[in-house]
mmCIF file of C-alpha atoms in Angstrom:
data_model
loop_
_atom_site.group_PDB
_atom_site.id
_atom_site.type_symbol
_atom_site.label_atom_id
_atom_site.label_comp_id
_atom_site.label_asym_id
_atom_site.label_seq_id
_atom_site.Cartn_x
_atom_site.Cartn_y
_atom_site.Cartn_z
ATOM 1 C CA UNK A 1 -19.634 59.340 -26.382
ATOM 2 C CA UNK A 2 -22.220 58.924 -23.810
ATOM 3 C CA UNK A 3 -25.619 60.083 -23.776
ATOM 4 C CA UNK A 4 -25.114 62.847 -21.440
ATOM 5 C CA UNK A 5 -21.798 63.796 -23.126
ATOM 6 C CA UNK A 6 -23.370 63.854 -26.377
ATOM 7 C CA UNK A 7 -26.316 66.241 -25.276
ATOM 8 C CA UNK A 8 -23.781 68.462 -23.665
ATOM 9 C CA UNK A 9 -21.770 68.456 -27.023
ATOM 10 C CA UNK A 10 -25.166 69.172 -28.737
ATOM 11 C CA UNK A 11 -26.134 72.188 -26.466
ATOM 12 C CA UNK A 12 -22.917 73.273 -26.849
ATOM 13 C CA UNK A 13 -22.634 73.430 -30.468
ATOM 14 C CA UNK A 14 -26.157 74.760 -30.704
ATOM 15 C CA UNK A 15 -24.967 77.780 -28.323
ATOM 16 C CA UNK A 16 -22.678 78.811 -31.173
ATOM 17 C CA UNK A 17 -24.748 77.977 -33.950
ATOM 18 C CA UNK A 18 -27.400 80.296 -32.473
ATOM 19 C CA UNK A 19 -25.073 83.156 -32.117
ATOM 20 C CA UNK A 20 -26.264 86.059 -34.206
ATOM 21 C CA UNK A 21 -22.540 86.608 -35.771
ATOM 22 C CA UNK A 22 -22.953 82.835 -36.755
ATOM 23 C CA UNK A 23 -24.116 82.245 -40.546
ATOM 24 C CA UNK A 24 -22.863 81.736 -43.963
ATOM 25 C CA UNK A 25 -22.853 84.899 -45.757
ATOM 26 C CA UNK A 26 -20.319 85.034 -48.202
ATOM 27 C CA UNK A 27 -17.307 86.609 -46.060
ATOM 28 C CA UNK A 28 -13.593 87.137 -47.812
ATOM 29 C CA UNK A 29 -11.800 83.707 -48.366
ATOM 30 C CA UNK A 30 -9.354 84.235 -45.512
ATOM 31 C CA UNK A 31 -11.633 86.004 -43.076
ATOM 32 C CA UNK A 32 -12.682 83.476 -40.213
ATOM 33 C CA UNK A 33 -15.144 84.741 -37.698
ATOM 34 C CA UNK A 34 -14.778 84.089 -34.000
ATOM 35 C CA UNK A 35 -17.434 81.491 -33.943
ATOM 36 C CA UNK A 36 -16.339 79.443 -36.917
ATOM 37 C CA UNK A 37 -13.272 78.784 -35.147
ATOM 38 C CA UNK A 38 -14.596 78.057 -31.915
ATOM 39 C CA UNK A 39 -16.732 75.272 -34.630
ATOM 40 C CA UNK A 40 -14.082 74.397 -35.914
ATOM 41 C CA UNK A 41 -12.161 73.585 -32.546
ATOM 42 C CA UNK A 42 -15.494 71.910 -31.199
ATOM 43 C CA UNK A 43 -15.020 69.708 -34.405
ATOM 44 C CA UNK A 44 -11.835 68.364 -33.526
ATOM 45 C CA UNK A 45 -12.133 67.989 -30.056
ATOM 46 C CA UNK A 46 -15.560 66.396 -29.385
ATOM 47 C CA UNK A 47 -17.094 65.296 -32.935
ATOM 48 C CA UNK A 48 -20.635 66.247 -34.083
ATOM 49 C CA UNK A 49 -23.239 64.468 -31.779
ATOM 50 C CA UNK A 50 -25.721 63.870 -35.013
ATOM 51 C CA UNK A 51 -27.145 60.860 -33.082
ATOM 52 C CA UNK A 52 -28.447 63.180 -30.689
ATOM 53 C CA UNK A 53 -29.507 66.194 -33.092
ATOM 54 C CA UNK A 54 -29.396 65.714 -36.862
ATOM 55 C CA UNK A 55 -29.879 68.855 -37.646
ATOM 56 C CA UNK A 56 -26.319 70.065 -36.310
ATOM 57 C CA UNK A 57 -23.877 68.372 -39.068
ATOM 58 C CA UNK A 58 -26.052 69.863 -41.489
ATOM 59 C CA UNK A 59 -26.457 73.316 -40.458
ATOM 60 C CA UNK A 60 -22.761 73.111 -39.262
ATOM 61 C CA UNK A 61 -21.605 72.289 -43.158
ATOM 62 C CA UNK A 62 -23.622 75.272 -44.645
ATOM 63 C CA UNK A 63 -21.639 77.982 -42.897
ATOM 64 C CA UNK A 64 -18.787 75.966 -42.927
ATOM 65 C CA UNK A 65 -19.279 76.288 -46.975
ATOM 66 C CA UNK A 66 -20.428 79.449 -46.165
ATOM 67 C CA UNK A 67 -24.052 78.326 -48.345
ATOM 68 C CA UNK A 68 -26.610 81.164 -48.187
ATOM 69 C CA UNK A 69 -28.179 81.432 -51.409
ATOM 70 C CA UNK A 70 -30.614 78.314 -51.595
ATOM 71 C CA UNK A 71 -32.995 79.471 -54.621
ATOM 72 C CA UNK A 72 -35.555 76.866 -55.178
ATOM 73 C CA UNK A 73 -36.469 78.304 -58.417
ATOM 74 C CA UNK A 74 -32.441 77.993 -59.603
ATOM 75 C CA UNK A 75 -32.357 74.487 -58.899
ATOM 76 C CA UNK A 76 -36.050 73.537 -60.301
ATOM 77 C CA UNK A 77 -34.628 75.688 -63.675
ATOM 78 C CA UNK A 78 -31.948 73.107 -63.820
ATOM 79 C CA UNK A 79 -33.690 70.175 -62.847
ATOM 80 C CA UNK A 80 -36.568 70.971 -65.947
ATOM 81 C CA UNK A 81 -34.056 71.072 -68.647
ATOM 82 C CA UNK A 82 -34.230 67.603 -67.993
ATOM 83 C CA UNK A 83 -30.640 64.842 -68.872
ATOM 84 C CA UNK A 84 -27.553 66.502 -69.427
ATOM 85 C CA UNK A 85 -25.178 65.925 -72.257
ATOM 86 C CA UNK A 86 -23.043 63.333 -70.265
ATOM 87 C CA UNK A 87 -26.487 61.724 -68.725
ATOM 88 C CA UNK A 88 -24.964 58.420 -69.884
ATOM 89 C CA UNK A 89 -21.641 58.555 -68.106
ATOM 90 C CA UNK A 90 -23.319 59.742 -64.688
ATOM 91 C CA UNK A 91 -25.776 56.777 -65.246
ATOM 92 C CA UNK A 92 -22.997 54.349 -65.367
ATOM 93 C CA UNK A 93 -21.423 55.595 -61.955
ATOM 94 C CA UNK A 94 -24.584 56.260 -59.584
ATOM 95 C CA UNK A 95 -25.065 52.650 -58.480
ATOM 96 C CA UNK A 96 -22.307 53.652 -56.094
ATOM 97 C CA UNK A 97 -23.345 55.825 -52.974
ATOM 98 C CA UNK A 98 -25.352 55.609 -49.741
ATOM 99 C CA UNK A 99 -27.682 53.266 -50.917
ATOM 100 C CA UNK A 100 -29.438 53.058 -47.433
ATOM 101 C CA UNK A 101 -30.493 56.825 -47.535
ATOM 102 C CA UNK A 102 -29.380 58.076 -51.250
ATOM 103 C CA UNK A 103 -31.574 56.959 -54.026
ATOM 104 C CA UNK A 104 -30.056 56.545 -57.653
ATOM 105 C CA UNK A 105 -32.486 58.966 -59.100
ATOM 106 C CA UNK A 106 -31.773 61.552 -56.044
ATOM 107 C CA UNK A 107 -27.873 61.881 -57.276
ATOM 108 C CA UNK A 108 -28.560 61.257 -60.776
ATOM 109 C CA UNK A 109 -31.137 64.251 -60.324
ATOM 110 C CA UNK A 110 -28.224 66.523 -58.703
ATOM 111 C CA UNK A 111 -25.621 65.546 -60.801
ATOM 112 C CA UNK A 112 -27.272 66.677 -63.880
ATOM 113 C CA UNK A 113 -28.551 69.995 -62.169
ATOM 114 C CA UNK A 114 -24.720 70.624 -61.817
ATOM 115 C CA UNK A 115 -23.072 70.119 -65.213
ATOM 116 C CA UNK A 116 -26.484 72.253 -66.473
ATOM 117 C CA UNK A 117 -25.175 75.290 -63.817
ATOM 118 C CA UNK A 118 -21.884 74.806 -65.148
ATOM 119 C CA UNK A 119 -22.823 74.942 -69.128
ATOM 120 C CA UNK A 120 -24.362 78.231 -67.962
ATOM 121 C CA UNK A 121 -21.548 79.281 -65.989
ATOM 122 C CA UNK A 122 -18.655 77.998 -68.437
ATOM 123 C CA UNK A 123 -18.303 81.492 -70.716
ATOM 124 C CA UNK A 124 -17.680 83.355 -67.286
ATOM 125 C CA UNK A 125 -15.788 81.670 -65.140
ATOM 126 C CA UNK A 126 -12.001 80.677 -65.773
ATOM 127 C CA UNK A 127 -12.405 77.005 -64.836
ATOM 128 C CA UNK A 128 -15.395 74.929 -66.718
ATOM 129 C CA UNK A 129 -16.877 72.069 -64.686
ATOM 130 C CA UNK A 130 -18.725 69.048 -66.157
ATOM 131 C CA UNK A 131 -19.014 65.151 -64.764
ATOM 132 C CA UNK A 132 -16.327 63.113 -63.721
ATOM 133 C CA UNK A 133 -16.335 59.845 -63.026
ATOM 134 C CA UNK A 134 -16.382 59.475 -59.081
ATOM 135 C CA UNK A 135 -17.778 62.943 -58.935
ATOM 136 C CA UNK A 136 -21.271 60.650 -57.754
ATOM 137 C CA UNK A 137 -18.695 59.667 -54.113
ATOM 138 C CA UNK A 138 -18.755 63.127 -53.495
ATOM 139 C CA UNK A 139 -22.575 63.970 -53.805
ATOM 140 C CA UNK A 140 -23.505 61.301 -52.123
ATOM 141 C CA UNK A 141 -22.449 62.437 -48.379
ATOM 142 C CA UNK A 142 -24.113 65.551 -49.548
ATOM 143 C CA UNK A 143 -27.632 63.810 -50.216
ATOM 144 C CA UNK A 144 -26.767 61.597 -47.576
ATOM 145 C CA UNK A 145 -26.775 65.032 -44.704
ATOM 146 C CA UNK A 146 -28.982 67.273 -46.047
ATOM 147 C CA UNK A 147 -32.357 67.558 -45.390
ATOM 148 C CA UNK A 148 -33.231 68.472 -49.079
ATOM 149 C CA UNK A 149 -32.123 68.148 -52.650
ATOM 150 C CA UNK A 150 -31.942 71.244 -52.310
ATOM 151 C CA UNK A 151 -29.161 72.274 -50.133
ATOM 152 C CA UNK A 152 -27.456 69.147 -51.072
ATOM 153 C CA UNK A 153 -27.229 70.623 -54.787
ATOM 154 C CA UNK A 154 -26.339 74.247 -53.568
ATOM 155 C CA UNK A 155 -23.357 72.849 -50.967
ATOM 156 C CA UNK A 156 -22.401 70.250 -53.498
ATOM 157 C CA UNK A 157 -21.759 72.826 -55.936
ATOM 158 C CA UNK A 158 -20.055 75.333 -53.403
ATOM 159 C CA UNK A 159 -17.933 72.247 -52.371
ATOM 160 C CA UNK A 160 -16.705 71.484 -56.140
ATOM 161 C CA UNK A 161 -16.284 74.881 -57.463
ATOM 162 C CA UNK A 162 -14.774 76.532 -54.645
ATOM 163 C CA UNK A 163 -12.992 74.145 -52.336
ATOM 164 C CA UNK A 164 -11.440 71.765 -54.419
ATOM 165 C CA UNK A 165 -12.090 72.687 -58.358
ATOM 166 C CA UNK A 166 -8.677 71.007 -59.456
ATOM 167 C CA UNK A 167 -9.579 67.436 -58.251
ATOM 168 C CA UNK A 168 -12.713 67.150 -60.819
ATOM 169 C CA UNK A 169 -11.173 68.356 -64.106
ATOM 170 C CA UNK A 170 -11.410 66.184 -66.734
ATOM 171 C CA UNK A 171 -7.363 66.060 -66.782
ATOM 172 C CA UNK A 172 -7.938 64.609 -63.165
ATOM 173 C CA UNK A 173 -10.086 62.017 -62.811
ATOM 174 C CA UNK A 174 -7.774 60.078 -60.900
ATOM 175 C CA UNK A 175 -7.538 62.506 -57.868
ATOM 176 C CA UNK A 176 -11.672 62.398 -57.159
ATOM 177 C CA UNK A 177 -11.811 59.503 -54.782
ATOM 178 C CA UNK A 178 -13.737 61.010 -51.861
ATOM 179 C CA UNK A 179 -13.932 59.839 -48.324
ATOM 180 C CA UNK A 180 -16.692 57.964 -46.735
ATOM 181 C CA UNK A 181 -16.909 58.689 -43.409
ATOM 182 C CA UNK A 182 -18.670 61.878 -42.006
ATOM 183 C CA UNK A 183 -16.690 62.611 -39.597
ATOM 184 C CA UNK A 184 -13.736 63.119 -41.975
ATOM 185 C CA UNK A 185 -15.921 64.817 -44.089
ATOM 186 C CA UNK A 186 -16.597 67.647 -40.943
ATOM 187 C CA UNK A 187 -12.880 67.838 -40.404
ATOM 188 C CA UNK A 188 -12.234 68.443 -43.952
ATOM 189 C CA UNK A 189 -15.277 71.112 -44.187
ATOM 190 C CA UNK A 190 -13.691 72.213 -41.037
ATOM 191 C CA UNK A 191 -10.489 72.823 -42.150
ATOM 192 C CA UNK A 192 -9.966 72.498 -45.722
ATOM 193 C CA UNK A 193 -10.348 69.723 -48.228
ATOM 194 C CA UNK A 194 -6.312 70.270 -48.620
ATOM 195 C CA UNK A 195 -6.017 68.071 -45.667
ATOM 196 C CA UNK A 196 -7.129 64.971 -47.695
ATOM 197 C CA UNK A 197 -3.263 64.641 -48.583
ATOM 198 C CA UNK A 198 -2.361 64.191 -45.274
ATOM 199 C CA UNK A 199 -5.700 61.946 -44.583
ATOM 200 C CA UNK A 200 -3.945 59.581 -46.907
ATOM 201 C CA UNK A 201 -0.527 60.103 -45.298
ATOM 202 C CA UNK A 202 -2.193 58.993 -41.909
ATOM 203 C CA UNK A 203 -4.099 56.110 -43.452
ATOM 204 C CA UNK A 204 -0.890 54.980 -44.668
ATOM 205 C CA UNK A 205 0.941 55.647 -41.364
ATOM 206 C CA UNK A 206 -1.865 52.894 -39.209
ATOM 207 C CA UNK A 207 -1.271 50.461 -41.950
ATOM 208 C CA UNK A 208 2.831 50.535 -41.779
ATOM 209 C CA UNK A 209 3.414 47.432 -40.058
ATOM 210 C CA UNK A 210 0.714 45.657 -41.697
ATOM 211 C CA UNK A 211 2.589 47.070 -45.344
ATOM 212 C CA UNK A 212 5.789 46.213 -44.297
ATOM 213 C CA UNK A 213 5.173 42.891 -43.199
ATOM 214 C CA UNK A 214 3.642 41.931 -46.106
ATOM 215 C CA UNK A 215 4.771 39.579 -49.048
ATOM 216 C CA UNK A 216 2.394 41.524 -51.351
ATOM 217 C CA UNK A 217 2.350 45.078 -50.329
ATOM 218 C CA UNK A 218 0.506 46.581 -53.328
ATOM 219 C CA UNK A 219 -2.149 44.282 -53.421
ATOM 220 C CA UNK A 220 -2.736 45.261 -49.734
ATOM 221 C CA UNK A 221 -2.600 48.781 -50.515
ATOM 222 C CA UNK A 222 -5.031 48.706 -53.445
ATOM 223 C CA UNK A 223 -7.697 47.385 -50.925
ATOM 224 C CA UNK A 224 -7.583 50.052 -47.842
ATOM 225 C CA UNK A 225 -9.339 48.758 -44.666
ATOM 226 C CA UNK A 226 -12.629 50.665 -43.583
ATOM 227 C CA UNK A 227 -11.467 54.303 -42.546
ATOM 228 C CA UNK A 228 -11.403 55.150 -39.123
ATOM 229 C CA UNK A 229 -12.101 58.575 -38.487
ATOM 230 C CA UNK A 230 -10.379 60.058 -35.264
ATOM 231 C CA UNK A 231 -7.072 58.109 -35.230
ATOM 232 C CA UNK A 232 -6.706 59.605 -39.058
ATOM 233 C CA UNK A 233 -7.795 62.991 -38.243
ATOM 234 C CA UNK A 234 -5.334 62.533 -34.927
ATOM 235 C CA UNK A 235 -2.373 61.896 -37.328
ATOM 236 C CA UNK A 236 -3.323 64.128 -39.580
ATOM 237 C CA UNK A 237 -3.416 67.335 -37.007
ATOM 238 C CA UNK A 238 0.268 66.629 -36.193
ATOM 239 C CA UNK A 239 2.054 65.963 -39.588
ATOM 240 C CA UNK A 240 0.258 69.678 -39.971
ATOM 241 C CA UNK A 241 2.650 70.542 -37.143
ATOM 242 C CA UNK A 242 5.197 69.142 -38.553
ATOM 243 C CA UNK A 243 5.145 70.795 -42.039
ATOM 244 C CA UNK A 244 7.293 73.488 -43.234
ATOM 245 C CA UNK A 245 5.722 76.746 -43.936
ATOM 246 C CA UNK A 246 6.129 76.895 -47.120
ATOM 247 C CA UNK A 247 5.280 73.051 -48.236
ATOM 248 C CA UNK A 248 2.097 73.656 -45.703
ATOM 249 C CA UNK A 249 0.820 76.635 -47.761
ATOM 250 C CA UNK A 250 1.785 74.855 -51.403
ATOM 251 C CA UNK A 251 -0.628 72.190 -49.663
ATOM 252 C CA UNK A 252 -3.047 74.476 -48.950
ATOM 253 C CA UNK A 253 -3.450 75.801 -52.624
ATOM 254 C CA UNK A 254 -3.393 72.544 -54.619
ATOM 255 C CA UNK A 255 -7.110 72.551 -54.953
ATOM 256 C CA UNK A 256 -7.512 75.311 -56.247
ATOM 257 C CA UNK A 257 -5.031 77.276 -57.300
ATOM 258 C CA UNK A 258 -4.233 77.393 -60.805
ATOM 259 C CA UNK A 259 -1.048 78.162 -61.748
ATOM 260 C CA UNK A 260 -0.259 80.160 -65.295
ATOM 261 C CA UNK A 261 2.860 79.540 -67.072
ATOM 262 C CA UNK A 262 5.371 81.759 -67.583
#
């Protein structure tokens, strides 16, 4: 994207963001306001020029979370009480994350904030939530875009709890790898974490020849290249199109939904 480009792409995005309809007050799951989707198009087609504003991918992942409530004095409760019970077991996973811009203390600081809301939480809500190992890959991008502990811990938290609760259970700590690159992490914000699956499917789908010629196919597949954002979201967008209706919507639900036995 060229300069000029990118500052058009900023002004544009900033012409929606500024919109008075545009925020993120809590609205009904499957209510989408005019100007989300026009963010959400914007998204796909032209990417979020953060080289030319920084402030846009994270004011652009609140409402997309639809994050409102950022009570300092919530947080600083948590953060006083001090480690959590499973201290230890977040300890051993935080040397992983963006070292450049994410401190170990920052995400071992956030991480124990959460499993504290969650101990709170836990006689009220139908799903408990504690650590997970890899739970620290999907802070990190959190830390990584916010401006402030803060509104990394309240987004975080909205991102685990509401968009994807099923991945982090402790039945499912194999399903937790997160992605690395931003702009797959404003597609997915964008349009649902549910899209992951297909993320995967299009990963796969660039590395077919490269699989298939192989003499060792699994050992090439247990060490993915470096993710390339728009030629997986690209693939991604038309396997959607390509989906029946009803394995689409089962796709749609996996996160979250919890299904009760008969």
């Amino acid at each position: 994207m060229s300069a000029a480009s990118g500052q058009a792409t900023a002004r544009s995005f900033n012409k929606i963001l500024n919109q008075p309809k545009i925020s993120s007050r809590s609205r009904a799951l499957d209510e989408i306001d005019d100007g989300t989707k026009k963010l959400r198009r914007m998204i796909l087609v032209e990417g979020i020029p953060s080289t030319v504003d920084p402030t846009l991918r994270p004011r652009i992942w609140k409402i997309l979370l639809r994050v409102s409530d950022l009570s300092a004095d919530t947080f600083m409760g948590y953060v006083s009480r001090g480690p959590c019970e499973v201290r230890e077991k977040i300890r051993n996973d935080t040397f992983r994350g963006f070292k450049e811009r994410v401190r170990e203390d920052m995400l071992v600081r956030l991480l124990d904030a959460f499993v504290w809301r969650n101990h709170d939480r836990q006689e009220t809500h139908q799903l408990g939530f504690t650590y997970v190992q890899g739970m620290n890959v999907l802070a990190a991008p959190f830390l990584y875009t916010m401006p402030s502990e803060l509104e990394a811990f309240f987004c975080f938290s909205k991102f685990i709890e509401e968009s994807c609760p099923l991945y982090v259970q402790p039945t499912l700590e194999g399903v937790h790898r997160g992605l690395k690159v931003l702009q797959l992490w404003d597609f997915l914000l964008a349009f649902g974490v549910h899209l992951n699956v297909l993320c995967v499917i299009a990963q796969l789908l660039l590395m077919r020849d490269d699989v298939m010629k192989s003499s060792s196919p699994m050992r090439l597949l247990r060490t993915f290249p470096d993710l390339e954002a728009l030629p997986v979201i690209g693939i991604a967008v038309t396997l959607v199109r390509d989906l029946p209706t009803e394995l689409y919507d089962e796709l749609v639900r996996h996160p979250y939904e919890i299904k009760m036995n008969c």
